[in-house]
Coordinates of C-alpha atoms and ligand atoms in Angstrom, one line a residue:
X1 CA 92.1 0.2 122.3
X2 CA 92.8 1.4 125.9
X3 CA 93.2 5.1 126.7
X4 CA 95.2 4.4 129.9
X5 CA 96.6 1.3 131.4
X6 CA 94.5 -0.6 134.0
X7 CA 97.1 0.3 136.7
X8 CA 96.9 4.0 135.8
X9 CA 93.2 3.8 136.1
X10 CA 93.3 2.3 139.5
X11 CA 96.0 4.7 140.6
X12 CA 93.9 7.7 139.6
X13 CA 91.5 6.7 142.3
X14 CA 94.3 6.5 145.0
X15 CA 93.9 9.1 147.7
X16 CA 97.3 10.2 148.9
X17 CA 97.8 10.4 152.7
X18 CA 98.4 13.8 154.1
X19 CA 100.9 14.6 156.8
X20 CA 99.2 14.6 160.2
X21 CA 99.5 18.4 160.9
X22 CA 97.8 19.1 157.6
X23 CA 95.1 16.5 157.8
X24 CA 92.4 18.7 159.4
X25 CA 92.3 21.0 156.3
X26 CA 94.2 24.0 155.1
X27 CA 92.3 26.4 157.4
X28 CA 92.9 24.4 160.5
X29 CA 96.7 24.8 160.9
X30 CA 98.6 26.5 163.6
X31 CA 102.0 28.0 162.8
X32 CA 104.9 28.2 165.2
X33 CA 108.5 29.4 164.7
X34 CA 111.8 28.1 166.0
X35 CA 115.1 30.0 166.4
X36 CA 116.6 32.3 163.7
X37 CA 118.9 30.4 161.3
X38 CA 122.3 30.8 159.7
X39 CA 123.7 29.6 156.4
X40 CA 125.5 26.3 156.5
X41 CA 128.8 28.0 155.4
X42 CA 130.0 31.3 154.1
X43 CA 127.5 33.1 156.3
X44 CA 128.6 36.7 155.6
X45 CA 128.6 36.3 151.8
X46 CA 125.2 34.6 151.9
X47 CA 123.7 37.2 154.2
X48 CA 125.0 40.0 152.0
X49 CA 123.5 38.4 148.9
X50 CA 120.1 37.7 150.5
X51 CA 119.6 40.6 152.9
X52 CA 115.8 40.4 152.8
X53 CA 115.2 36.6 153.2
X54 CA 118.3 35.6 155.2
X55 CA 118.2 34.0 158.6
X56 CA 114.5 33.5 159.0
X57 CA 113.4 30.9 161.6
X58 CA 112.3 27.3 160.9
X59 CA 108.5 27.1 160.7
X60 CA 106.4 24.2 162.0
X61 CA 102.7 23.5 161.6
X62 CA 100.3 21.8 164.0
X63 CA 96.8 20.7 163.4
X64 CA 95.4 21.9 166.7
X65 CA 94.2 25.4 166.3
X66 CA 93.1 27.5 163.4
X67 CA 95.1 30.6 163.2
X68 CA 95.4 30.6 159.4
X69 CA 92.6 32.4 157.7
X70 CA 91.4 31.3 154.3
X71 CA 93.5 33.0 151.6
X72 CA 92.3 34.5 148.4
X73 CA 95.3 34.2 146.2
X74 CA 96.4 33.0 142.8
X75 CA 99.6 31.0 142.6
X76 CA 102.0 29.9 139.9
X77 CA 103.9 26.7 139.8
X78 CA 107.2 25.7 138.0
X79 CA 108.7 22.3 137.6
X80 CA 112.4 22.7 137.3
X81 CA 115.3 20.4 136.4
X82 CA 115.3 16.7 135.9
X83 CA 112.1 14.7 136.2
X84 CA 111.4 12.9 139.5
X85 CA 108.5 10.6 140.3
X86 CA 105.8 12.4 142.2
X87 CA 106.0 15.9 140.7
X88 CA 102.4 15.7 139.6
X89 CA 101.3 15.0 143.1
X90 CA 103.1 18.0 144.5
X91 CA 101.0 20.1 142.1
X92 CA 97.9 18.1 143.0
X93 CA 98.5 18.8 146.7
X94 CA 99.1 22.5 146.0
X95 CA 96.0 22.7 143.8
X96 CA 93.8 21.0 146.4
X97 CA 95.0 23.2 149.2
X98 CA 94.6 26.3 147.2
X99 CA 91.1 25.4 146.0
X100 CA 90.0 24.3 149.5
X101 CA 91.2 27.6 150.9
X102 CA 89.0 29.4 148.4
X103 CA 87.5 27.8 145.2
X104 CA 88.0 31.1 143.3
X105 CA 91.8 30.9 143.8
X106 CA 93.6 30.0 140.6
X107 CA 96.7 27.9 140.0
X108 CA 98.8 28.7 136.9
X109 CA 101.4 26.2 135.7
X110 CA 104.4 27.8 133.9
X111 CA 105.3 25.8 130.9
X112 CA 108.7 24.2 130.2
X113 CA 110.4 25.1 133.5
X114 CA 111.6 28.5 134.7
X115 CA 111.6 29.9 131.2
X116 CA 107.8 29.7 131.3
X117 CA 107.5 32.5 133.9
X118 CA 110.0 34.7 132.0
X119 CA 108.3 34.3 128.6
X120 CA 104.8 34.3 130.0
X121 CA 104.0 30.8 128.8
X122 CA 101.4 29.2 131.2
X123 CA 98.2 27.3 131.5
X124 CA 95.5 27.5 134.2
X125 CA 95.2 24.2 136.0
X126 CA 91.6 22.9 136.4
X127 CA 90.0 19.9 138.0
X128 CA 89.8 18.2 134.6
X129 CA 93.5 18.6 133.9
X130 CA 94.6 17.8 137.4
X131 CA 92.6 14.7 137.7
X132 CA 94.3 13.2 134.7
X133 CA 97.7 13.5 136.3
X134 CA 97.1 12.4 139.9
X135 CA 99.5 9.7 141.1
X136 CA 101.2 9.5 137.7
X137 CA 105.0 9.8 137.0
X138 CA 106.6 12.4 134.7
X139 CA 106.5 16.2 134.5
X140 CA 104.4 16.3 131.4
X141 CA 101.5 18.2 132.9
X142 CA 103.4 21.5 132.4
X143 CA 106.9 20.3 131.4
X144 CA 110.2 21.2 132.9
X145 CA 113.5 23.0 132.0
X146 CA 116.9 24.0 133.4
X147 CA 116.9 27.8 132.7
X148 CA 118.8 29.5 135.5
X149 CA 116.8 32.4 136.9
X150 CA 119.3 35.0 138.1
X151 CA 119.3 38.2 136.1
X152 CA 117.4 41.4 136.8
X153 CA 115.9 41.3 133.4
X154 CA 114.5 37.8 134.0
X155 CA 113.1 38.8 137.4
X156 CA 111.4 41.9 135.9
X157 CA 109.8 39.9 133.1
X158 CA 108.6 37.4 135.7
X159 CA 107.1 40.1 137.7
X160 CA 105.2 41.5 134.7
X161 CA 103.7 38.0 134.0
X162 CA 102.7 37.6 137.7
X163 CA 101.0 41.0 137.7
X164 CA 99.1 40.1 134.6
X165 CA 97.8 36.9 136.2
X166 CA 97.4 38.5 139.7
X167 CA 99.7 35.9 141.1
X168 CA 100.7 36.4 144.7
X169 CA 102.9 33.3 145.2
X170 CA 105.2 31.1 143.1
X171 CA 106.1 27.5 144.0
X172 CA 109.3 26.2 142.4
X173 CA 109.6 22.4 142.5
X174 CA 113.3 21.6 142.0
X175 CA 116.7 20.3 143.2
X176 CA 119.5 22.2 144.7
X177 CA 120.1 24.5 141.7
X178 CA 116.4 25.2 141.1
X179 CA 115.9 26.0 144.8
X180 CA 118.8 28.3 144.6
X181 CA 116.8 30.0 141.8
X182 CA 113.8 30.1 144.1
X183 CA 115.8 31.9 146.8
X184 CA 117.2 34.4 144.3
X185 CA 113.7 35.1 143.1
X186 CA 112.3 35.3 146.6
X187 CA 115.0 37.9 147.5
X188 CA 114.4 40.0 144.5
X189 CA 110.6 39.9 144.9
X190 CA 110.9 41.0 148.6
X191 CA 113.6 43.6 147.9
X192 CA 111.3 45.2 145.3
X193 CA 108.2 45.1 147.6
X194 CA 106.2 43.1 145.0
X195 CA 104.2 41.2 147.6
X196 CA 104.9 38.0 145.7
X197 CA 106.2 35.1 147.9
X198 CA 108.3 32.2 146.6
X199 CA 108.3 28.7 148.1
X200 CA 110.5 25.7 147.0
X201 CA 109.8 22.0 147.1
X202 CA 112.7 19.5 147.4
X203 CA 112.8 17.4 144.3
X204 CA 115.5 15.2 142.8
X205 CA 116.0 11.4 142.3
X206 CA 119.7 12.1 143.2
X207 CA 118.8 12.2 146.9
X208 CA 121.4 14.9 147.5
X209 CA 119.0 17.6 148.6
X210 CA 118.8 16.7 152.3
X211 CA 120.0 17.9 155.6
X212 CA 118.8 18.0 159.2
X213 CA 115.5 19.6 158.1
X214 CA 114.9 17.8 154.8
X215 CA 114.9 14.0 155.3
X216 CA 114.8 13.2 151.6
X217 CA 114.1 14.7 148.2
X218 CA 111.1 13.3 146.5
X219 CA 111.6 10.8 143.6
X220 CA 114.5 9.0 145.3
X221 CA 112.2 6.4 146.7
X222 CA 110.6 5.4 143.4
X223 CA 113.7 5.8 141.2
X224 CA 115.9 3.7 143.4
X225 CA 113.2 1.0 143.6
X226 CA 112.9 1.0 139.8
X227 CA 116.7 0.7 139.4
X228 CA 116.7 -2.1 142.0
X229 CA 114.1 -4.0 140.1
X230 CA 116.1 -3.8 136.9
X231 CA 119.4 -4.7 138.7
X232 CA 117.7 -7.6 140.3
X233 CA 116.4 -8.8 136.9
X234 CA 120.0 -8.6 135.5
X235 CA 121.4 -10.4 138.5
X236 CA 118.9 -13.2 137.9
X237 CA 120.0 -13.3 134.3
X238 CA 123.7 -13.3 135.2
X239 CA 123.2 -16.0 137.8
X240 CA 121.3 -18.1 135.2
X241 CA 123.6 -17.7 132.2
X242 CA 126.8 -17.3 134.2
X243 CA 128.7 -15.8 131.3
X244 CA 128.7 -12.0 131.6
X245 CA 130.0 -9.3 133.8
X246 CA 127.4 -6.5 133.9
X247 CA 128.7 -3.0 134.5
X248 CA 125.8 -0.8 135.5
X249 CA 126.1 2.9 135.7
X250 CA 123.4 4.5 137.8
X251 CA 122.2 8.1 137.5
X252 CA 122.5 10.4 140.5
X253 CA 124.8 13.2 139.4
X254 CA 127.8 13.8 141.8
X255 CA 126.5 12.1 144.9
X256 CA 126.4 8.3 145.1
X257 CA 123.2 7.9 147.1
X258 CA 121.3 6.2 144.3
X259 CA 124.1 3.7 143.7
X260 CA 124.4 3.0 147.5
X261 CA 120.7 2.5 147.9
X262 CA 120.4 0.3 144.9
X263 CA 123.3 -1.8 146.2
X264 CA 121.7 -2.2 149.6
X265 CA 118.5 -3.4 147.9
X266 CA 120.2 -5.8 145.5
X267 CA 123.6 -6.9 147.0
X268 CA 125.7 -6.9 143.9
X269 CA 129.4 -8.1 143.7
X270 CA 131.0 -4.7 143.3
X271 CA 129.7 -1.3 144.3
X272 CA 131.8 1.8 143.7
X273 CA 131.0 4.9 145.8
X274 CA 132.4 8.2 144.5
X275 CA 132.8 9.8 148.0
X276 CA 134.9 6.8 149.2
X277 CA 137.1 7.0 146.1
X278 CA 137.8 10.7 146.9
X279 CA 138.4 10.0 150.6
X280 CA 140.8 7.2 149.8
X281 CA 142.4 9.3 147.0
X282 CA 142.0 6.3 144.7
X283 CA 143.4 6.8 141.2
X284 CA 141.7 5.5 138.1
X285 CA 144.3 2.7 138.0
X286 CA 143.6 1.7 141.6
X287 CA 139.9 1.5 141.0
X288 CA 140.6 -0.7 137.9
X289 CA 142.9 -2.9 140.0
X290 CA 140.3 -3.3 142.7
X291 CA 137.7 -4.4 140.3
X292 CA 140.1 -6.7 138.3
X293 CA 141.1 -8.3 141.6
X294 CA 137.5 -9.3 142.4
X295 CA 137.0 -10.5 138.8
X296 CA 140.1 -12.6 139.0
X297 CA 139.2 -14.1 142.5
X298 CA 135.7 -15.0 141.2
X299 CA 137.2 -16.5 138.1
X300 CA 139.3 -18.8 140.4
X301 CA 136.1 -20.0 141.9
X302 CA 134.9 -20.7 138.3
X303 CA 132.6 -17.7 138.3
X304 CA 133.2 -15.6 135.2
X305 CA 130.2 -13.5 135.8
X306 CA 129.1 -10.7 138.2
X307 CA 127.5 -7.4 138.7
X308 CA 129.2 -4.0 139.2
X309 CA 127.4 -0.8 140.2
X310 CA 129.0 2.5 139.2
X311 CA 127.7 5.8 140.3
X312 CA 127.2 8.3 137.5
X313 CA 129.4 10.9 139.1
X314 CA 132.3 8.6 139.9
X315 CA 134.6 10.4 137.5
X316 CA 134.3 13.7 139.4
X317 CA 135.6 12.1 142.6
X318 CA 138.8 10.5 141.2
X319 CA 141.4 13.0 142.5
X320 CA 143.4 13.4 139.3
X321 CA 140.1 13.6 137.3
X322 CA 138.6 16.1 139.7
X323 CA 141.6 18.4 139.2
X324 CA 141.4 18.0 135.4
X325 CA 137.6 18.5 135.3
X326 CA 137.9 21.6 137.4
X327 CA 140.6 23.0 135.0
X328 CA 138.4 22.0 132.1
X329 CA 135.4 23.8 133.6
X330 CA 137.4 27.0 133.9
X331 CA 138.9 26.6 130.4
X332 CA 135.6 25.9 128.7
X333 CA 134.0 28.9 130.5
X334 CA 136.7 31.1 128.9
X335 CA 136.4 29.5 125.5
X336 CA 132.6 29.8 125.3
X337 CA 132.9 32.9 123.1
X338 CA 136.2 32.0 121.4
X339 CA 135.3 31.6 117.8
X340 CA 138.6 29.8 117.0
X341 CA 137.9 27.1 119.6
X342 CA 134.2 26.9 118.8
X343 CA 134.8 26.4 115.0
X344 CA 137.7 24.0 115.5
X345 CA 137.5 20.3 114.6
X346 CA 137.3 17.8 117.5
X347 CA 141.0 16.9 117.1
X348 CA 142.0 20.6 117.1
X349 CA 139.9 21.1 120.2
X350 CA 141.8 18.4 122.0
X351 CA 145.1 20.1 121.0
X352 CA 143.9 23.5 122.2
X353 CA 142.7 22.0 125.5
X354 CA 145.9 20.0 126.0
X355 CA 148.0 23.1 125.4
X356 CA 146.2 25.0 128.1
X357 CA 146.1 22.3 130.8
X358 CA 148.9 21.7 133.2
X359 CA 151.3 18.8 132.4
X360 CA 149.6 16.2 134.7
X361 CA 146.1 17.0 133.5
X362 CA 147.1 17.2 129.9
X363 CA 148.8 13.7 130.2
X364 CA 145.6 12.3 131.8
X365 CA 143.4 13.9 129.2
X366 CA 145.4 12.5 126.4
X367 CA 145.4 9.0 127.9
X368 CA 141.6 8.8 127.7
X369 CA 139.7 7.3 124.8
X370 CA 138.6 9.8 122.2
X371 CA 134.9 9.4 123.0
X372 CA 135.5 10.1 126.7
X373 CA 137.5 13.2 125.8
X374 CA 134.6 14.4 123.7
X375 CA 132.1 13.7 126.5
X376 CA 134.3 15.7 128.9
X377 CA 134.2 18.7 126.6
X378 CA 130.5 18.7 126.1
X379 CA 128.6 21.9 127.2
X380 CA 128.0 22.3 130.9
X381 CA 124.4 22.6 132.0
X382 CA 123.0 26.1 132.6
X383 CA 124.1 25.8 136.2
X384 CA 127.7 25.0 135.2
X385 CA 127.5 21.2 136.1
X386 CA 129.4 18.7 134.0
X387 CA 126.8 16.5 132.3
X388 CA 127.9 13.3 134.0
X389 CA 125.0 11.3 132.5
X390 CA 126.7 11.7 129.1
X391 CA 130.1 10.4 130.2
X392 CA 130.4 6.6 129.7
X393 CA 132.4 5.7 132.8
X394 CA 131.1 2.2 132.7
X395 CA 132.6 1.7 129.2
X396 CA 135.9 3.4 130.2
X397 CA 136.2 1.0 133.2
X398 CA 135.5 -2.0 131.0
X399 CA 138.2 -1.1 128.5
X400 CA 140.7 -0.4 131.2
X401 CA 139.8 -3.7 133.0
X402 CA 140.4 -5.6 129.8
X403 CA 143.9 -4.2 129.5
X404 CA 144.5 -5.0 133.2
X405 CA 143.2 -8.6 133.0
X406 CA 145.5 -9.1 129.9
X407 CA 148.5 -8.0 132.0
X408 CA 147.4 -10.2 134.9
X409 CA 147.0 -13.2 132.5
X410 CA 150.6 -12.6 131.2
X411 CA 151.8 -12.7 134.8
X412 CA 149.8 -15.9 135.6
X413 CA 147.5 -14.0 138.0
X414 CA 144.3 -14.4 136.1
X415 CA 142.9 -17.4 134.2
X416 CA 139.3 -16.5 133.5
X417 CA 137.1 -15.3 130.7
X418 CA 135.9 -11.8 130.7
X419 CA 132.8 -11.0 128.7
X420 CA 131.1 -7.7 129.4
X421 CA 127.8 -6.0 129.1
X422 CA 127.4 -2.2 129.8
X423 CA 124.2 -0.6 131.0
X424 CA 123.2 2.9 132.1
X425 CA 120.0 3.2 134.2
X426 CA 118.8 6.7 134.7
X427 CA 115.9 7.9 132.5
X428 CA 114.2 4.5 133.1
X429 CA 113.5 5.5 136.7
X430 CA 112.9 9.3 136.6
X431 CA 109.3 9.1 135.4
X432 CA 108.1 5.9 137.0
X433 CA 104.6 6.0 138.6
X434 CA 105.3 7.2 142.1
X435 CA 105.5 4.6 144.9
X436 CA 103.0 5.0 147.7
X437 CA 105.7 6.8 149.7
X438 CA 106.4 9.3 146.9
X439 CA 102.7 9.7 146.1
X440 CA 101.9 10.6 149.8
X441 CA 105.1 12.6 150.4
X442 CA 104.7 14.7 147.3
X443 CA 101.0 15.4 147.9
X444 CA 101.9 16.5 151.4
X445 CA 104.8 18.7 150.2
X446 CA 102.5 20.5 147.7
X447 CA 99.7 20.9 150.3
X448 CA 102.2 22.2 152.8
X449 CA 103.7 24.6 150.2
X450 CA 100.3 26.3 150.2
X451 CA 100.2 26.4 154.0
X452 CA 103.5 28.3 153.8
X453 CA 102.1 30.7 151.2
X454 CA 99.0 31.2 153.4
X455 CA 101.3 32.0 156.3
X456 CA 102.8 34.8 154.3
X457 CA 106.3 33.2 154.2
X458 CA 108.8 33.6 151.4
X459 CA 112.2 32.0 150.7
X460 CA 111.2 28.8 152.4
X461 CA 111.5 25.2 151.3
X462 CA 108.4 23.0 152.0
X463 CA 109.5 20.4 154.6
X464 CA 107.8 17.1 155.7
X465 CA 109.7 15.2 158.5
X466 CA 109.4 12.0 160.5
X467 CA 108.8 10.2 157.2
X468 CA 109.7 6.7 158.3
X469 CA 106.6 6.8 160.5
X470 CA 103.0 6.6 159.3
X471 CA 101.8 9.7 157.4
X472 CA 99.6 10.7 160.4
X473 CA 102.8 11.3 162.3
X474 CA 104.6 13.3 159.6
X475 CA 105.6 16.8 160.7
X476 CA 105.0 19.7 158.3
X477 CA 106.8 23.0 158.2
X478 CA 109.2 25.2 156.3
X479 CA 113.0 25.7 156.2
X480 CA 114.6 29.0 155.1
X481 CA 116.4 28.4 151.9
X482 CA 119.4 30.5 153.0
X483 CA 120.0 28.1 155.8
X484 CA 121.2 25.5 153.2
X485 CA 123.4 27.7 151.2
X486 CA 127.1 28.1 150.7
X487 CA 129.4 29.6 148.0
X488 CA 130.7 27.4 145.2
X489 CA 132.5 27.9 141.9
X490 CA 130.2 27.7 138.8
X491 CA 131.1 28.7 135.3
X492 CA 134.4 29.9 136.7
X493 CA 132.8 32.2 139.3
X494 CA 131.8 32.0 143.0
X495 CA 128.0 31.7 143.3
X496 CA 125.6 31.1 146.1
X497 CA 124.2 27.5 145.9
X498 CA 122.4 25.0 148.1
X499 CA 125.0 22.7 149.5
X500 CA 124.7 19.2 148.1
X501 CA 124.5 16.3 150.6
X502 CA 127.1 13.7 149.7
X503 CA 127.3 10.1 151.0
X504 CA 128.7 10.2 154.6
X505 CA 131.4 7.6 154.9
X506 CA 130.9 7.4 158.7
X507 CA 127.1 7.2 158.4
X508 CA 125.0 4.1 158.8
X509 CA 124.1 3.7 155.2
X510 CA 127.7 3.5 153.8
X511 CA 128.7 1.4 156.9
X512 CA 126.0 -1.2 156.0
X513 CA 127.5 -1.6 152.5
X514 CA 131.1 -1.6 153.8
X515 CA 130.5 -4.4 156.3
X516 CA 128.9 -6.7 153.7
X517 CA 130.6 -6.0 150.4
X518 CA 133.5 -8.5 150.7
X519 CA 130.9 -11.3 151.3
X520 CA 128.8 -10.0 148.4
X521 CA 131.8 -9.9 146.1
X522 CA 132.6 -13.6 146.4
X523 CA 129.3 -15.3 147.3
X524 CA 126.3 -14.6 145.3
X525 CA 124.0 -13.0 147.8
X526 CA 121.8 -11.3 145.1
X527 CA 118.4 -10.0 146.1
X528 CA 115.7 -9.7 143.5
X529 CA 113.4 -6.9 144.7
X530 CA 110.8 -7.1 141.9
X531 CA 108.6 -4.3 140.7
X532 CA 107.2 -1.6 142.9
X533 CA 103.8 -2.7 144.3
X534 CA 101.0 -0.2 144.7
X535 CA 98.3 -2.6 146.1
X536 CA 98.8 -5.3 148.6
X537 CA 100.3 -5.8 152.0
X538 CA 101.7 -2.6 153.6
X539 CA 104.9 -4.5 154.4
X540 CA 105.5 -4.6 150.6
X541 CA 103.8 -1.4 149.4
X542 CA 104.7 1.1 152.0
X543 CA 108.3 0.4 152.9
X544 CA 110.6 3.2 152.0
X545 CA 114.3 3.2 151.1
X546 CA 116.9 1.6 153.3
X547 CA 118.8 4.9 153.2
X548 CA 115.9 6.7 154.8
X549 CA 115.3 4.0 157.3
X550 CA 119.0 3.7 158.3
X551 CA 119.4 7.4 158.5
X552 CA 116.3 8.2 160.4
X553 CA 116.0 5.2 162.7
X554 CA 119.4 3.7 162.5
X555 CA 117.8 0.3 162.3
X556 CA 120.1 -2.6 161.6
X557 CA 119.1 -3.2 158.0
X558 CA 121.1 -6.3 157.1
X559 CA 120.2 -9.9 157.7
Ligands
FBP601 P1 118.1 17.3 139.0 O1 119.3 17.7 139.9 O2 117.7 18.4 138.2 O3 117.0 16.6 139.8 O4 118.8 16.2 138.0 C1 118.5 14.9 138.1 C2 119.3 14.2 137.0 O5 118.5 13.0 136.7 C3 120.7 13.7 137.3 O6 120.7 12.5 138.1 C4 121.3 13.6 136.0 O7 122.7 13.7 136.0 C5 120.7 14.7 135.2 O8 119.4 14.9 135.8 C6 120.5 14.4 133.7 O9 120.1 15.6 133.1 P2 119.3 15.7 131.8 O10 117.9 15.3 132.1 O11 119.5 17.1 131.4 O12 119.9 14.7 130.8

């Protein structure tokens, strides 16, 4: 039997490309600084919470010059939050840079996410271990977790573990919440003169950790290509059988970037975008009417089939739902330690909740199917987020559309046949083998994280820019984490967090969808992207997402 797949074997030999500025080696890098920075909002609060790391300048590396001396340092690395393709390559880049600076340097991987550093669970990474994981998907090299690092006790325990291992720097690979942790830890380490620096790396398939300095979080490229392949396959099936409407919910948490990118790659009949729903203040009933209208118009053309893409976080953007969810978040935070509520049956819980919600939210809550009510009451994640991946919005919409179509039939406005299939694509894409883009980007992010460590910086996020150009032109540097922060309500309290990037409705990516979707609704313009290709023509293997291309180059993307 095989130990690994033939593709995995070939991929192990792949040498990721390094960003131009880093390509001459870890000791041939020159560091320059830009202007001092400010938080994106709530400047005074953020400054007060992070006095030691606030407002540092943007850092940029160049390959001409050699003002970084080889460091002797041990580092620790943490994978935090949801899996994203390329995480192993971030660690590989970090490992290779650290070892090339000094072969005696050690890299420790903390096991199971941030809890690993608190509980002192770790492993030393070696060539043998690292080589097994190069260019592979998943986070299984050391595992991940969602523990929120924020208390004095957790920081003290982390310090003890770092002292024991003689660790001088920690790299946290994570999304907005995990990099908020990184900043809190950096602040505490600096305030306490520990000499331990903390660097973050931008991870998340959701694509919502981006701004002027961070073009894209890693994993978005591979995950969206994987979903696009699956959607394309379903489109081909729908177009062949012509009997089902497929409702496909796509992972991506609050922001609809994943759904938007998948739509541009596949051109389905319906694409919902949460941010648009919010901006147009569309009610659940209006969304259902919009979808039912397309279903009815296609039925008139004899097409009782189609594809609808639904972003995972849609529910949080529907105004009346948003108000209700926000009240539920506050209520649930208060009921966490209420034994009466915790021991109540599901039906009793609904009654307790309904009695505490305002009239409008209570009415809405009671109008929802029981399984959606239960999903809305599930525990929030450790960062206070609703677990939208567990809310079956696609099924809720299907049920409501059935009722709407029945009404329309009675009024003579619909004469088709509606047969549904519900899908949820999320976990299928999070651990896919990284595309060439993610393999290269991640390796560069990790390598660059060590360059930031070697420069003595802390509270920075590793940044690689100019990513729509060949890797030789990629620009490497660091962005102060406080620059991306604002205050938001979590678990009923105001907390500093990295601001999520939502879909911009006046941006080129959404505009590309908007200008084509009526055509895509009625005519079948499906695109079948096929599987990610790792070997072959660069025009197939090295193209990145339409989102990144449109945002960075503003190229006309549609034919
Ligand atoms: P991150 O923000 O941690 O990268 O989360 C990514 C994500 O895949 C979301 O898209 C999704 O809502 C969530 O994780 C699911 O979480 P879990 O893995 O805990 O089910």
